[in-house]
Amino acid sequence: MDLKIKDRVAVVTGGSSGIGFETLRLLLAEGAKVAFCGRDAGRLAGASETLRQAFPGAVMLAQPCDVLIPDQVKAFAAVVEAELGGVDMLINNAGQGYVADFAATPREAWLHEAELKLFGVINPVQAFENQLMRSPIASITCVNSLLAKQPEAHMIATSAARAALLNMTLTLSKEMIDKGIRVNSILLGMVESGQWRRRYAERRDREQDWEAWSQHLAARRGIPMRRMGHPQEAAQALLFLASPLASFTTGAALDVSGGFARQC
Ligand code: NDP
């Protein structure tokens, strides 16, 4: 199926690992031009190298940028405009979760989660909005979590911040319609990626390998498909919403949780 994104420009925040990286891989396979960022220059360079080897002729741009620092995001947007002529699809993916219940969540963590989930999207949207308005296929697609609708006690601050992001993206979608920009989200359950690999590295039972550890976790959490999602599965949903295949869809939040959602 043709996603109609050949030679279109996609910006992916947080592209150096996990879901963002898989999204870049799929975008490049579809012939899109990509720009991506992350805070760690070394990880970005490693990701670029891997992508270059897989897609030798591809147009790609990687720039260190913290999505929480507006000047860095503006500088990233300026480079995208200068080198790629502007963006068609903005994919807001950068971030991570914070694991702690209410008793163990300090004020700083509440503030940081609220800042990361909201301004991690607000800053890129503000920086890229003018470029998006010039695109005939403009879209903003946000990685969000099922926690937005189905909070977990052990991730209370992340859940609350995710709910705020879902609310904000829905409102944003209404405002952006007149500017020709679609705004959608995906609501993830548990997806294998850097975050989970880090938690695996800190596991108590050192005998457990990744397969056993992740399947045990999925079963304990009650995921009906009895496994974590693969980063490509999250990336496929992102590509669909970002591409013109979803041209009549805005304000949507697509569930990608292996049946974990309990609400209708
Ligand atoms: P990874 O840790 O593998 O990837 C996160 C990416 O975001 C990295 O490239 C990281 O690079 C970048 N990043 C993090 N913070 C910033 C920042 N402030 N500015 C710029 N880049 C940043 O995690 P995932 O692929 O799992 O996560 C992707 C998104 O999906 C996140 O928003 C996460 O919260 C969300 N999500 C993931 C779930 C899962 O189960 N995996 C579940 C629900 C939501 P660097 O550290 O170098 O900046």
PDB file of C-alpha atoms and ligand atoms in Angstrom:
ATOM      1  CA  MET A   1       0.000   0.000   0.000  1.00  0.00           C
ATOM      2  CA  ASP A   2       1.309   3.445  -0.906  1.00  0.00           C
ATOM      3  CA  LEU A   3       1.418   5.723   2.161  1.00  0.00           C
ATOM      4  CA  LYS A   4       1.880   8.731  -0.149  1.00  0.00           C
ATOM      5  CA  ILE A   5       4.829  10.086   1.806  1.00  0.00           C
ATOM      6  CA  LYS A   6       7.652   9.627  -0.715  1.00  0.00           C
ATOM      7  CA  ASP A   7       9.925  12.705  -0.642  1.00  0.00           C
ATOM      8  CA  ARG A   8       7.797  14.241   2.127  1.00  0.00           C
ATOM      9  CA  VAL A   9       9.643  15.454   5.225  1.00  0.00           C
ATOM     10  CA  ALA A  10       9.023  13.929   8.653  1.00  0.00           C
ATOM     11  CA  VAL A  11      10.437  15.212  11.932  1.00  0.00           C
ATOM     12  CA  VAL A  12      10.656  12.669  14.742  1.00  0.00           C
ATOM     13  CA  THR A  13      11.585  13.864  18.221  1.00  0.00           C
ATOM     14  CA  GLY A  14      13.451  11.256  20.245  1.00  0.00           C
ATOM     15  CA  GLY A  15      14.594   9.266  17.224  1.00  0.00           C
ATOM     16  CA  SER A  16      17.769   7.747  18.585  1.00  0.00           C
ATOM     17  CA  SER A  17      16.184   4.611  20.071  1.00  0.00           C
ATOM     18  CA  GLY A  18      13.054   2.538  20.583  1.00  0.00           C
ATOM     19  CA  ILE A  19       9.821   3.629  18.954  1.00  0.00           C
ATOM     20  CA  GLY A  20      11.257   6.800  17.422  1.00  0.00           C
ATOM     21  CA  PHE A  21      14.058   4.866  15.763  1.00  0.00           C
ATOM     22  CA  GLU A  22      11.664   2.259  14.329  1.00  0.00           C
ATOM     23  CA  THR A  23       9.459   5.080  13.051  1.00  0.00           C
ATOM     24  CA  LEU A  24      12.437   6.550  11.192  1.00  0.00           C
ATOM     25  CA  ARG A  25      13.188   3.162   9.691  1.00  0.00           C
ATOM     26  CA  LEU A  26       9.625   2.836   8.358  1.00  0.00           C
ATOM     27  CA  LEU A  27       9.572   6.427   7.094  1.00  0.00           C
ATOM     28  CA  LEU A  28      12.815   5.895   5.195  1.00  0.00           C
ATOM     29  CA  ALA A  29      11.547   2.601   3.776  1.00  0.00           C
ATOM     30  CA  GLU A  30       8.587   4.572   2.377  1.00  0.00           C
ATOM     31  CA  GLY A  31      10.939   7.074   0.718  1.00  0.00           C
ATOM     32  CA  ALA A  32      10.358   9.966   3.126  1.00  0.00           C
ATOM     33  CA  LYS A  33      13.074  12.434   4.138  1.00  0.00           C
ATOM     34  CA  VAL A  34      13.638  12.516   7.879  1.00  0.00           C
ATOM     35  CA  ALA A  35      14.972  14.794  10.575  1.00  0.00           C
ATOM     36  CA  PHE A  36      15.309  13.625  14.143  1.00  0.00           C
ATOM     37  CA  CYS A  37      16.644  14.694  17.484  1.00  0.00           C
ATOM     38  CA  GLY A  38      17.587  13.448  20.926  1.00  0.00           C
ATOM     39  CA  ARG A  39      19.669  14.876  23.756  1.00  0.00           C
ATOM     40  CA  ASP A  40      22.628  12.521  23.575  1.00  0.00           C
ATOM     41  CA  ALA A  41      24.853  13.272  20.564  1.00  0.00           C
ATOM     42  CA  GLY A  42      26.573   9.882  20.729  1.00  0.00           C
ATOM     43  CA  ARG A  43      23.309   7.938  20.594  1.00  0.00           C
ATOM     44  CA  LEU A  44      22.123  10.137  17.708  1.00  0.00           C
ATOM     45  CA  ALA A  45      25.320   9.491  15.764  1.00  0.00           C
ATOM     46  CA  GLY A  46      24.945   5.733  16.347  1.00  0.00           C
ATOM     47  CA  ALA A  47      21.344   5.796  15.122  1.00  0.00           C
ATOM     48  CA  SER A  48      22.307   7.859  12.049  1.00  0.00           C
ATOM     49  CA  GLU A  49      25.064   5.428  11.183  1.00  0.00           C
ATOM     50  CA  THR A  50      22.743   2.415  11.425  1.00  0.00           C
ATOM     51  CA  LEU A  51      20.121   4.145   9.269  1.00  0.00           C
ATOM     52  CA  ARG A  52      22.717   5.258   6.702  1.00  0.00           C
ATOM     53  CA  GLN A  53      23.888   1.692   6.292  1.00  0.00           C
ATOM     54  CA  ALA A  54      20.316   0.455   5.818  1.00  0.00           C
ATOM     55  CA  PHE A  55      19.255   3.346   3.533  1.00  0.00           C
ATOM     56  CA  PRO A  56      22.419   4.557   1.744  1.00  0.00           C
ATOM     57  CA  GLY A  57      20.779   7.154  -0.505  1.00  0.00           C
ATOM     58  CA  ALA A  58      18.324   8.519   2.043  1.00  0.00           C
ATOM     59  CA  VAL A  59      17.976  12.172   3.021  1.00  0.00           C
ATOM     60  CA  MET A  60      18.312  12.449   6.783  1.00  0.00           C
ATOM     61  CA  LEU A  61      19.307  15.002   9.351  1.00  0.00           C
ATOM     62  CA  ALA A  62      20.055  14.357  13.012  1.00  0.00           C
ATOM     63  CA  GLN A  63      20.558  17.160  15.497  1.00  0.00           C
ATOM     64  CA  PRO A  64      21.083  17.115  19.260  1.00  0.00           C
ATOM     65  CA  CYS A  65      18.136  18.917  20.789  1.00  0.00           C
ATOM     66  CA  ASP A  66      16.288  18.736  24.099  1.00  0.00           C
ATOM     67  CA  VAL A  67      12.583  19.223  23.372  1.00  0.00           C
ATOM     68  CA  LEU A  68      12.232  20.982  26.728  1.00  0.00           C
ATOM     69  CA  ILE A  69      14.613  23.784  25.730  1.00  0.00           C
ATOM     70  CA  PRO A  70      12.715  26.122  23.377  1.00  0.00           C
ATOM     71  CA  ASP A  71      15.839  27.697  21.854  1.00  0.00           C
ATOM     72  CA  GLN A  72      17.205  24.282  20.933  1.00  0.00           C
ATOM     73  CA  VAL A  73      13.885  23.269  19.345  1.00  0.00           C
ATOM     74  CA  LYS A  74      13.742  26.550  17.393  1.00  0.00           C
ATOM     75  CA  ALA A  75      17.322  25.985  16.185  1.00  0.00           C
ATOM     76  CA  PHE A  76      16.395  22.421  15.120  1.00  0.00           C
ATOM     77  CA  ALA A  77      13.367  23.764  13.218  1.00  0.00           C
ATOM     78  CA  ALA A  78      15.519  26.379  11.494  1.00  0.00           C
ATOM     79  CA  VAL A  79      17.969  23.695  10.296  1.00  0.00           C
ATOM     80  CA  VAL A  80      15.079  21.537   9.022  1.00  0.00           C
ATOM     81  CA  GLU A  81      13.705  24.499   7.078  1.00  0.00           C
ATOM     82  CA  ALA A  82      17.085  25.458   5.650  1.00  0.00           C
ATOM     83  CA  GLU A  83      18.185  21.956   4.688  1.00  0.00           C
ATOM     84  CA  LEU A  84      14.933  20.115   3.920  1.00  0.00           C
ATOM     85  CA  GLY A  85      12.648  23.002   2.973  1.00  0.00           C
ATOM     86  CA  GLY A  86      10.162  22.492   5.835  1.00  0.00           C
ATOM     87  CA  VAL A  87       8.241  19.702   7.494  1.00  0.00           C
ATOM     88  CA  ASP A  88       5.099  17.818   6.429  1.00  0.00           C
ATOM     89  CA  MET A  89       4.716  15.414   9.374  1.00  0.00           C
ATOM     90  CA  LEU A  90       5.731  16.244  12.942  1.00  0.00           C
ATOM     91  CA  ILE A  91       5.914  13.157  15.165  1.00  0.00           C
ATOM     92  CA  ASN A  92       6.240  14.009  18.862  1.00  0.00           C
ATOM     93  CA  ASN A  93       7.756  10.944  20.445  1.00  0.00           C
ATOM     94  CA  ALA A  94      10.533  12.107  22.815  1.00  0.00           C
ATOM     95  CA  GLY A  95      10.115  11.210  26.449  1.00  0.00           C
ATOM     96  CA  GLN A  96      10.015   8.520  29.082  1.00  0.00           C
ATOM     97  CA  GLY A  97       7.865   7.466  32.012  1.00  0.00           C
ATOM     98  CA  TYR A  98       8.349   7.921  35.756  1.00  0.00           C
ATOM     99  CA  VAL A  99       7.701   4.896  37.954  1.00  0.00           C
ATOM    100  CA  ALA A 100       6.532   5.745  41.502  1.00  0.00           C
ATOM    101  CA  ASP A 101       3.327   5.769  43.501  1.00  0.00           C
ATOM    102  CA  PHE A 102       1.945   8.876  45.205  1.00  0.00           C
ATOM    103  CA  ALA A 103       3.922   8.370  48.419  1.00  0.00           C
ATOM    104  CA  ALA A 104       7.186   8.072  46.513  1.00  0.00           C
ATOM    105  CA  THR A 105       6.665  10.948  44.049  1.00  0.00           C
ATOM    106  CA  PRO A 106       8.408  14.163  45.067  1.00  0.00           C
ATOM    107  CA  ARG A 107       7.217  17.614  43.956  1.00  0.00           C
ATOM    108  CA  GLU A 108      10.098  17.883  41.447  1.00  0.00           C
ATOM    109  CA  ALA A 109       8.943  14.680  39.708  1.00  0.00           C
ATOM    110  CA  TRP A 110       5.375  15.989  39.416  1.00  0.00           C
ATOM    111  CA  LEU A 111       6.671  19.201  37.878  1.00  0.00           C
ATOM    112  CA  HIS A 112       9.050  17.392  35.556  1.00  0.00           C
ATOM    113  CA  GLU A 113       6.401  14.931  34.319  1.00  0.00           C
ATOM    114  CA  ALA A 114       3.975  17.780  33.635  1.00  0.00           C
ATOM    115  CA  GLU A 115       6.692  19.708  31.808  1.00  0.00           C
ATOM    116  CA  LEU A 116       7.923  16.718  29.779  1.00  0.00           C
ATOM    117  CA  LYS A 117       4.516  15.542  28.618  1.00  0.00           C
ATOM    118  CA  LEU A 118       3.101  18.989  27.800  1.00  0.00           C
ATOM    119  CA  PHE A 119       6.080  21.085  26.729  1.00  0.00           C
ATOM    120  CA  GLY A 120       7.660  18.084  24.995  1.00  0.00           C
ATOM    121  CA  VAL A 121       4.819  18.638  22.500  1.00  0.00           C
ATOM    122  CA  ILE A 122       4.145  22.374  22.894  1.00  0.00           C
ATOM    123  CA  ASN A 123       7.729  23.418  22.070  1.00  0.00           C
ATOM    124  CA  PRO A 124       7.980  21.420  18.808  1.00  0.00           C
ATOM    125  CA  VAL A 125       4.456  22.418  17.730  1.00  0.00           C
ATOM    126  CA  GLN A 126       5.293  26.106  18.230  1.00  0.00           C
ATOM    127  CA  ALA A 127       8.640  25.764  16.457  1.00  0.00           C
ATOM    128  CA  PHE A 128       7.302  23.850  13.436  1.00  0.00           C
ATOM    129  CA  GLU A 129       3.786  25.295  13.082  1.00  0.00           C
ATOM    130  CA  ASN A 130       4.626  27.795  10.327  1.00  0.00           C
ATOM    131  CA  GLN A 131       6.382  25.137   8.280  1.00  0.00           C
ATOM    132  CA  LEU A 132       3.465  22.725   8.736  1.00  0.00           C
ATOM    133  CA  MET A 133       1.001  25.366   7.560  1.00  0.00           C
ATOM    134  CA  ARG A 134       2.739  25.386   4.160  1.00  0.00           C
ATOM    135  CA  SER A 135       2.377  21.611   3.698  1.00  0.00           C
ATOM    136  CA  PRO A 136      -0.599  20.178   1.774  1.00  0.00           C
ATOM    137  CA  ILE A 137      -0.495  17.008   3.924  1.00  0.00           C
ATOM    138  CA  ALA A 138       0.352  18.542   7.314  1.00  0.00           C
ATOM    139  CA  SER A 139       0.040  16.384  10.402  1.00  0.00           C
ATOM    140  CA  ILE A 140       1.097  16.330  14.034  1.00  0.00           C
ATOM    141  CA  THR A 141       1.115  12.885  15.619  1.00  0.00           C
ATOM    142  CA  CYS A 142       1.846  12.408  19.307  1.00  0.00           C
ATOM    143  CA  VAL A 143       3.018   9.349  21.161  1.00  0.00           C
ATOM    144  CA  ASN A 144       0.845   9.122  24.235  1.00  0.00           C
ATOM    145  CA  SER A 145       0.076   6.319  26.651  1.00  0.00           C
ATOM    146  CA  LEU A 146      -2.990   4.328  27.606  1.00  0.00           C
ATOM    147  CA  LEU A 147      -2.226   5.704  31.073  1.00  0.00           C
ATOM    148  CA  ALA A 148      -3.985   8.862  29.844  1.00  0.00           C
ATOM    149  CA  LYS A 149      -7.310   7.009  30.114  1.00  0.00           C
ATOM    150  CA  GLN A 150      -6.375   4.095  32.341  1.00  0.00           C
ATOM    151  CA  PRO A 151      -4.095   5.405  35.109  1.00  0.00           C
ATOM    152  CA  GLU A 152      -1.801   3.130  37.121  1.00  0.00           C
ATOM    153  CA  ALA A 153      -1.038   3.764  40.794  1.00  0.00           C
ATOM    154  CA  HIS A 154       2.644   2.950  40.320  1.00  0.00           C
ATOM    155  CA  MET A 155       2.941   5.659  37.624  1.00  0.00           C
ATOM    156  CA  ILE A 156       0.690   8.315  39.107  1.00  0.00           C
ATOM    157  CA  ALA A 157       2.544  11.407  37.893  1.00  0.00           C
ATOM    158  CA  THR A 158       3.034  10.022  34.381  1.00  0.00           C
ATOM    159  CA  SER A 159      -0.638   8.988  34.214  1.00  0.00           C
ATOM    160  CA  ALA A 160      -1.858  12.447  35.217  1.00  0.00           C
ATOM    161  CA  ALA A 161       0.504  14.175  32.793  1.00  0.00           C
ATOM    162  CA  ARG A 162      -0.524  11.794  29.992  1.00  0.00           C
ATOM    163  CA  ALA A 163      -4.199  12.639  30.626  1.00  0.00           C
ATOM    164  CA  ALA A 164      -3.361  16.324  30.355  1.00  0.00           C
ATOM    165  CA  LEU A 165      -1.564  15.699  27.067  1.00  0.00           C
ATOM    166  CA  LEU A 166      -4.533  13.770  25.663  1.00  0.00           C
ATOM    167  CA  ASN A 167      -6.825  16.624  26.617  1.00  0.00           C
ATOM    168  CA  MET A 168      -4.480  19.190  25.081  1.00  0.00           C
ATOM    169  CA  THR A 169      -4.016  17.320  21.787  1.00  0.00           C
ATOM    170  CA  LEU A 170      -7.761  16.949  21.370  1.00  0.00           C
ATOM    171  CA  THR A 171      -8.236  20.700  21.815  1.00  0.00           C
ATOM    172  CA  LEU A 172      -5.258  21.418  19.584  1.00  0.00           C
ATOM    173  CA  SER A 173      -6.782  19.295  16.835  1.00  0.00           C
ATOM    174  CA  LYS A 174      -9.827  21.589  16.751  1.00  0.00           C
ATOM    175  CA  GLU A 175      -7.713  24.734  16.536  1.00  0.00           C
ATOM    176  CA  MET A 176      -5.407  23.299  13.870  1.00  0.00           C
ATOM    177  CA  ILE A 177      -8.202  22.247  11.480  1.00  0.00           C
ATOM    178  CA  ASP A 178      -8.440  25.763  10.047  1.00  0.00           C
ATOM    179  CA  LYS A 179      -4.677  25.759   9.513  1.00  0.00           C
ATOM    180  CA  GLY A 180      -4.880  22.523   7.519  1.00  0.00           C
ATOM    181  CA  ILE A 181      -3.037  20.489  10.131  1.00  0.00           C
ATOM    182  CA  ARG A 182      -4.364  17.156  11.434  1.00  0.00           C
ATOM    183  CA  VAL A 183      -3.512  16.273  15.067  1.00  0.00           C
ATOM    184  CA  ASN A 184      -3.726  12.691  16.334  1.00  0.00           C
ATOM    185  CA  SER A 185      -2.210  10.455  19.009  1.00  0.00           C
ATOM    186  CA  ILE A 186      -1.466   6.856  19.714  1.00  0.00           C
ATOM    187  CA  LEU A 187      -2.169   5.405  23.157  1.00  0.00           C
ATOM    188  CA  LEU A 188       0.485   2.836  23.926  1.00  0.00           C
ATOM    189  CA  GLY A 189       0.391  -0.045  26.313  1.00  0.00           C
ATOM    190  CA  MET A 190       3.705  -1.696  27.080  1.00  0.00           C
ATOM    191  CA  VAL A 191       6.093  -1.649  24.140  1.00  0.00           C
ATOM    192  CA  GLU A 192       9.597  -3.175  24.113  1.00  0.00           C
ATOM    193  CA  SER A 193      12.112  -0.369  23.903  1.00  0.00           C
ATOM    194  CA  GLY A 194      14.979   1.404  25.605  1.00  0.00           C
ATOM    195  CA  GLN A 195      12.881   2.232  28.683  1.00  0.00           C
ATOM    196  CA  TRP A 196      12.007  -1.406  29.298  1.00  0.00           C
ATOM    197  CA  ARG A 197      15.545  -2.596  28.472  1.00  0.00           C
ATOM    198  CA  ARG A 198      16.799  -0.245  31.202  1.00  0.00           C
ATOM    199  CA  ARG A 199      14.260  -1.658  33.688  1.00  0.00           C
ATOM    200  CA  TYR A 200      15.279  -5.175  32.613  1.00  0.00           C
ATOM    201  CA  ALA A 201      18.916  -4.309  33.312  1.00  0.00           C
ATOM    202  CA  GLU A 202      17.892  -3.367  36.863  1.00  0.00           C
ATOM    203  CA  ARG A 203      15.837  -6.574  37.432  1.00  0.00           C
ATOM    204  CA  ARG A 204      16.165  -8.393  40.750  1.00  0.00           C
ATOM    205  CA  ASP A 205      16.207 -11.937  39.304  1.00  0.00           C
ATOM    206  CA  ARG A 206      19.450 -11.963  37.307  1.00  0.00           C
ATOM    207  CA  GLU A 207      18.702 -15.493  36.004  1.00  0.00           C
ATOM    208  CA  GLN A 208      15.759 -14.303  33.877  1.00  0.00           C
ATOM    209  CA  ASP A 209      16.497 -13.563  30.212  1.00  0.00           C
ATOM    210  CA  TRP A 210      14.667 -10.818  28.294  1.00  0.00           C
ATOM    211  CA  GLU A 211      12.015 -13.154  26.807  1.00  0.00           C
ATOM    212  CA  ALA A 212      11.116 -14.653  30.177  1.00  0.00           C
ATOM    213  CA  TRP A 213      11.256 -11.300  31.975  1.00  0.00           C
ATOM    214  CA  SER A 214       9.083  -9.430  29.431  1.00  0.00           C
ATOM    215  CA  GLN A 215       6.521 -12.237  29.047  1.00  0.00           C
ATOM    216  CA  HIS A 216       6.258 -12.606  32.810  1.00  0.00           C
ATOM    217  CA  LEU A 217       5.710  -8.857  33.129  1.00  0.00           C
ATOM    218  CA  ALA A 218       3.063  -8.840  30.358  1.00  0.00           C
ATOM    219  CA  ALA A 219       1.231 -11.751  32.015  1.00  0.00           C
ATOM    220  CA  ARG A 220       1.425 -10.123  35.466  1.00  0.00           C
ATOM    221  CA  ARG A 221      -0.015  -6.881  34.080  1.00  0.00           C
ATOM    222  CA  GLY A 222      -2.843  -8.821  32.385  1.00  0.00           C
ATOM    223  CA  ILE A 223      -2.163  -7.888  28.745  1.00  0.00           C
ATOM    224  CA  PRO A 224      -4.652 -10.030  26.768  1.00  0.00           C
ATOM    225  CA  MET A 225      -2.148 -10.645  23.944  1.00  0.00           C
ATOM    226  CA  ARG A 226       0.294 -11.904  26.630  1.00  0.00           C
ATOM    227  CA  ARG A 227       3.272  -9.989  25.309  1.00  0.00           C
ATOM    228  CA  MET A 228       4.688  -6.503  25.003  1.00  0.00           C
ATOM    229  CA  GLY A 229       4.221  -4.667  21.742  1.00  0.00           C
ATOM    230  CA  HIS A 230       7.123  -4.383  19.332  1.00  0.00           C
ATOM    231  CA  PRO A 231       8.420  -0.868  18.557  1.00  0.00           C
ATOM    232  CA  GLN A 232       7.525  -1.466  14.878  1.00  0.00           C
ATOM    233  CA  GLU A 233       3.884  -1.958  15.886  1.00  0.00           C
ATOM    234  CA  ALA A 234       3.836   1.469  17.527  1.00  0.00           C
ATOM    235  CA  ALA A 235       5.688   2.910  14.523  1.00  0.00           C
ATOM    236  CA  GLN A 236       3.163   1.443  12.049  1.00  0.00           C
ATOM    237  CA  ALA A 237       0.303   3.156  13.892  1.00  0.00           C
ATOM    238  CA  LEU A 238       2.238   6.436  13.922  1.00  0.00           C
ATOM    239  CA  LEU A 239       2.926   6.235  10.202  1.00  0.00           C
ATOM    240  CA  PHE A 240      -0.711   5.580   9.376  1.00  0.00           C
ATOM    241  CA  LEU A 241      -1.907   8.621  11.366  1.00  0.00           C
ATOM    242  CA  ALA A 242       0.895  10.866  10.127  1.00  0.00           C
ATOM    243  CA  SER A 243       0.404   9.947   6.465  1.00  0.00           C
ATOM    244  CA  PRO A 244      -2.312  11.046   4.015  1.00  0.00           C
ATOM    245  CA  LEU A 245      -3.862   7.574   4.449  1.00  0.00           C
ATOM    246  CA  ALA A 246      -5.492   9.115   7.529  1.00  0.00           C
ATOM    247  CA  SER A 247      -6.513  12.272   5.649  1.00  0.00           C
ATOM    248  CA  PHE A 248     -10.021  12.373   7.179  1.00  0.00           C
ATOM    249  CA  THR A 249      -8.858  11.648  10.727  1.00  0.00           C
ATOM    250  CA  THR A 250      -8.063  14.318  13.301  1.00  0.00           C
ATOM    251  CA  GLY A 251      -8.489  14.425  17.072  1.00  0.00           C
ATOM    252  CA  ALA A 252      -8.192  10.633  17.234  1.00  0.00           C
ATOM    253  CA  ALA A 253      -6.360   8.587  19.865  1.00  0.00           C
ATOM    254  CA  LEU A 254      -5.537   5.148  18.461  1.00  0.00           C
ATOM    255  CA  ASP A 255      -5.170   2.309  20.947  1.00  0.00           C
ATOM    256  CA  VAL A 256      -1.973   0.267  20.539  1.00  0.00           C
ATOM    257  CA  SER A 257      -2.033  -1.819  23.701  1.00  0.00           C
ATOM    258  CA  GLY A 258      -2.599  -5.475  22.795  1.00  0.00           C
ATOM    259  CA  GLY A 259      -6.155  -5.365  24.117  1.00  0.00           C
ATOM    260  CA  PHE A 260      -5.137  -3.907  27.497  1.00  0.00           C
ATOM    261  CA  ALA A 261      -7.661  -1.036  27.307  1.00  0.00           C
ATOM    262  CA  ARG A 262     -10.652  -1.597  29.589  1.00  0.00           C
ATOM    263  CA  GLN A 263     -12.705   1.471  28.656  1.00  0.00           C
ATOM    264  CA  CYS A 264     -15.036   1.407  25.658  1.00  0.00           C
TER     265      CYS A 264
HETATM  266  P1  NDP B   1      13.363   5.091  24.477  1.00  0.00           P
HETATM  267  O1  NDP B   1      14.009   5.424  25.776  1.00  0.00           O
HETATM  268  O2  NDP B   1      13.843   3.916  23.698  1.00  0.00           O
HETATM  269  O3  NDP B   1      13.425   6.354  23.508  1.00  0.00           O
HETATM  270  C1  NDP B   1      13.201   7.652  23.957  1.00  0.00           C
HETATM  271  C2  NDP B   1      13.797   8.609  22.950  1.00  0.00           C
HETATM  272  O4  NDP B   1      13.459   9.940  23.348  1.00  0.00           O
HETATM  273  C3  NDP B   1      15.322   8.547  22.892  1.00  0.00           C
HETATM  274  O5  NDP B   1      15.732   8.808  21.568  1.00  0.00           O
HETATM  275  C4  NDP B   1      15.736   9.685  23.819  1.00  0.00           C
HETATM  276  O6  NDP B   1      17.042  10.120  23.500  1.00  0.00           O
HETATM  277  C5  NDP B   1      14.666  10.713  23.479  1.00  0.00           C
HETATM  278  N1  NDP B   1      14.404  11.732  24.493  1.00  0.00           N
HETATM  279  C6  NDP B   1      14.026  11.551  25.774  1.00  0.00           C
HETATM  280  N2  NDP B   1      13.860  12.739  26.385  1.00  0.00           N
HETATM  281  C7  NDP B   1      14.132  13.694  25.447  1.00  0.00           C
HETATM  282  C8  NDP B   1      14.130  15.095  25.450  1.00  0.00           C
HETATM  283  N3  NDP B   1      13.830  15.794  26.549  1.00  0.00           N
HETATM  284  N4  NDP B   1      14.444  15.747  24.324  1.00  0.00           N
HETATM  285  C9  NDP B   1      14.755  15.068  23.177  1.00  0.00           C
HETATM  286  N5  NDP B   1      14.768  13.727  23.122  1.00  0.00           N
HETATM  287  C10 NDP B   1      14.474  13.047  24.241  1.00  0.00           C
HETATM  288  O7  NDP B   1      11.826   4.949  24.846  1.00  0.00           O
HETATM  289  P2  NDP B   1      10.518   4.519  24.018  1.00  0.00           P
HETATM  290  O8  NDP B   1      10.823   4.297  22.591  1.00  0.00           O
HETATM  291  O9  NDP B   1       9.848   3.489  24.793  1.00  0.00           O
HETATM  292  O10 NDP B   1       9.650   5.840  24.220  1.00  0.00           O
HETATM  293  C11 NDP B   1       9.147   6.643  23.177  1.00  0.00           C
HETATM  294  C12 NDP B   1       7.925   7.378  23.692  1.00  0.00           C
HETATM  295  O11 NDP B   1       6.880   6.434  23.962  1.00  0.00           O
HETATM  296  C13 NDP B   1       8.145   8.151  24.993  1.00  0.00           C
HETATM  297  O12 NDP B   1       7.455   9.370  24.951  1.00  0.00           O
HETATM  298  C14 NDP B   1       7.524   7.222  26.038  1.00  0.00           C
HETATM  299  O13 NDP B   1       7.139   7.891  27.214  1.00  0.00           O
HETATM  300  C15 NDP B   1       6.344   6.698  25.238  1.00  0.00           C
HETATM  301  N6  NDP B   1       5.748   5.483  25.796  1.00  0.00           N
HETATM  302  C16 NDP B   1       6.449   4.314  25.769  1.00  0.00           C
HETATM  303  C17 NDP B   1       5.895   3.164  26.280  1.00  0.00           C
HETATM  304  C18 NDP B   1       6.613   1.860  26.270  1.00  0.00           C
HETATM  305  O14 NDP B   1       6.108   0.875  26.835  1.00  0.00           O
HETATM  306  N7  NDP B   1       7.784   1.766  25.654  1.00  0.00           N
HETATM  307  C19 NDP B   1       4.547   3.174  26.883  1.00  0.00           C
HETATM  308  C20 NDP B   1       3.895   4.452  26.837  1.00  0.00           C
HETATM  309  C21 NDP B   1       4.484   5.557  26.305  1.00  0.00           C
HETATM  310  P3  NDP B   1      17.981  10.884  24.595  1.00  0.00           P
HETATM  311  O15 NDP B   1      17.828  10.136  25.885  1.00  0.00           O
HETATM  312  O16 NDP B   1      19.345  10.836  24.018  1.00  0.00           O
HETATM  313  O17 NDP B   1      17.446  12.273  24.664  1.00  0.00           O
END
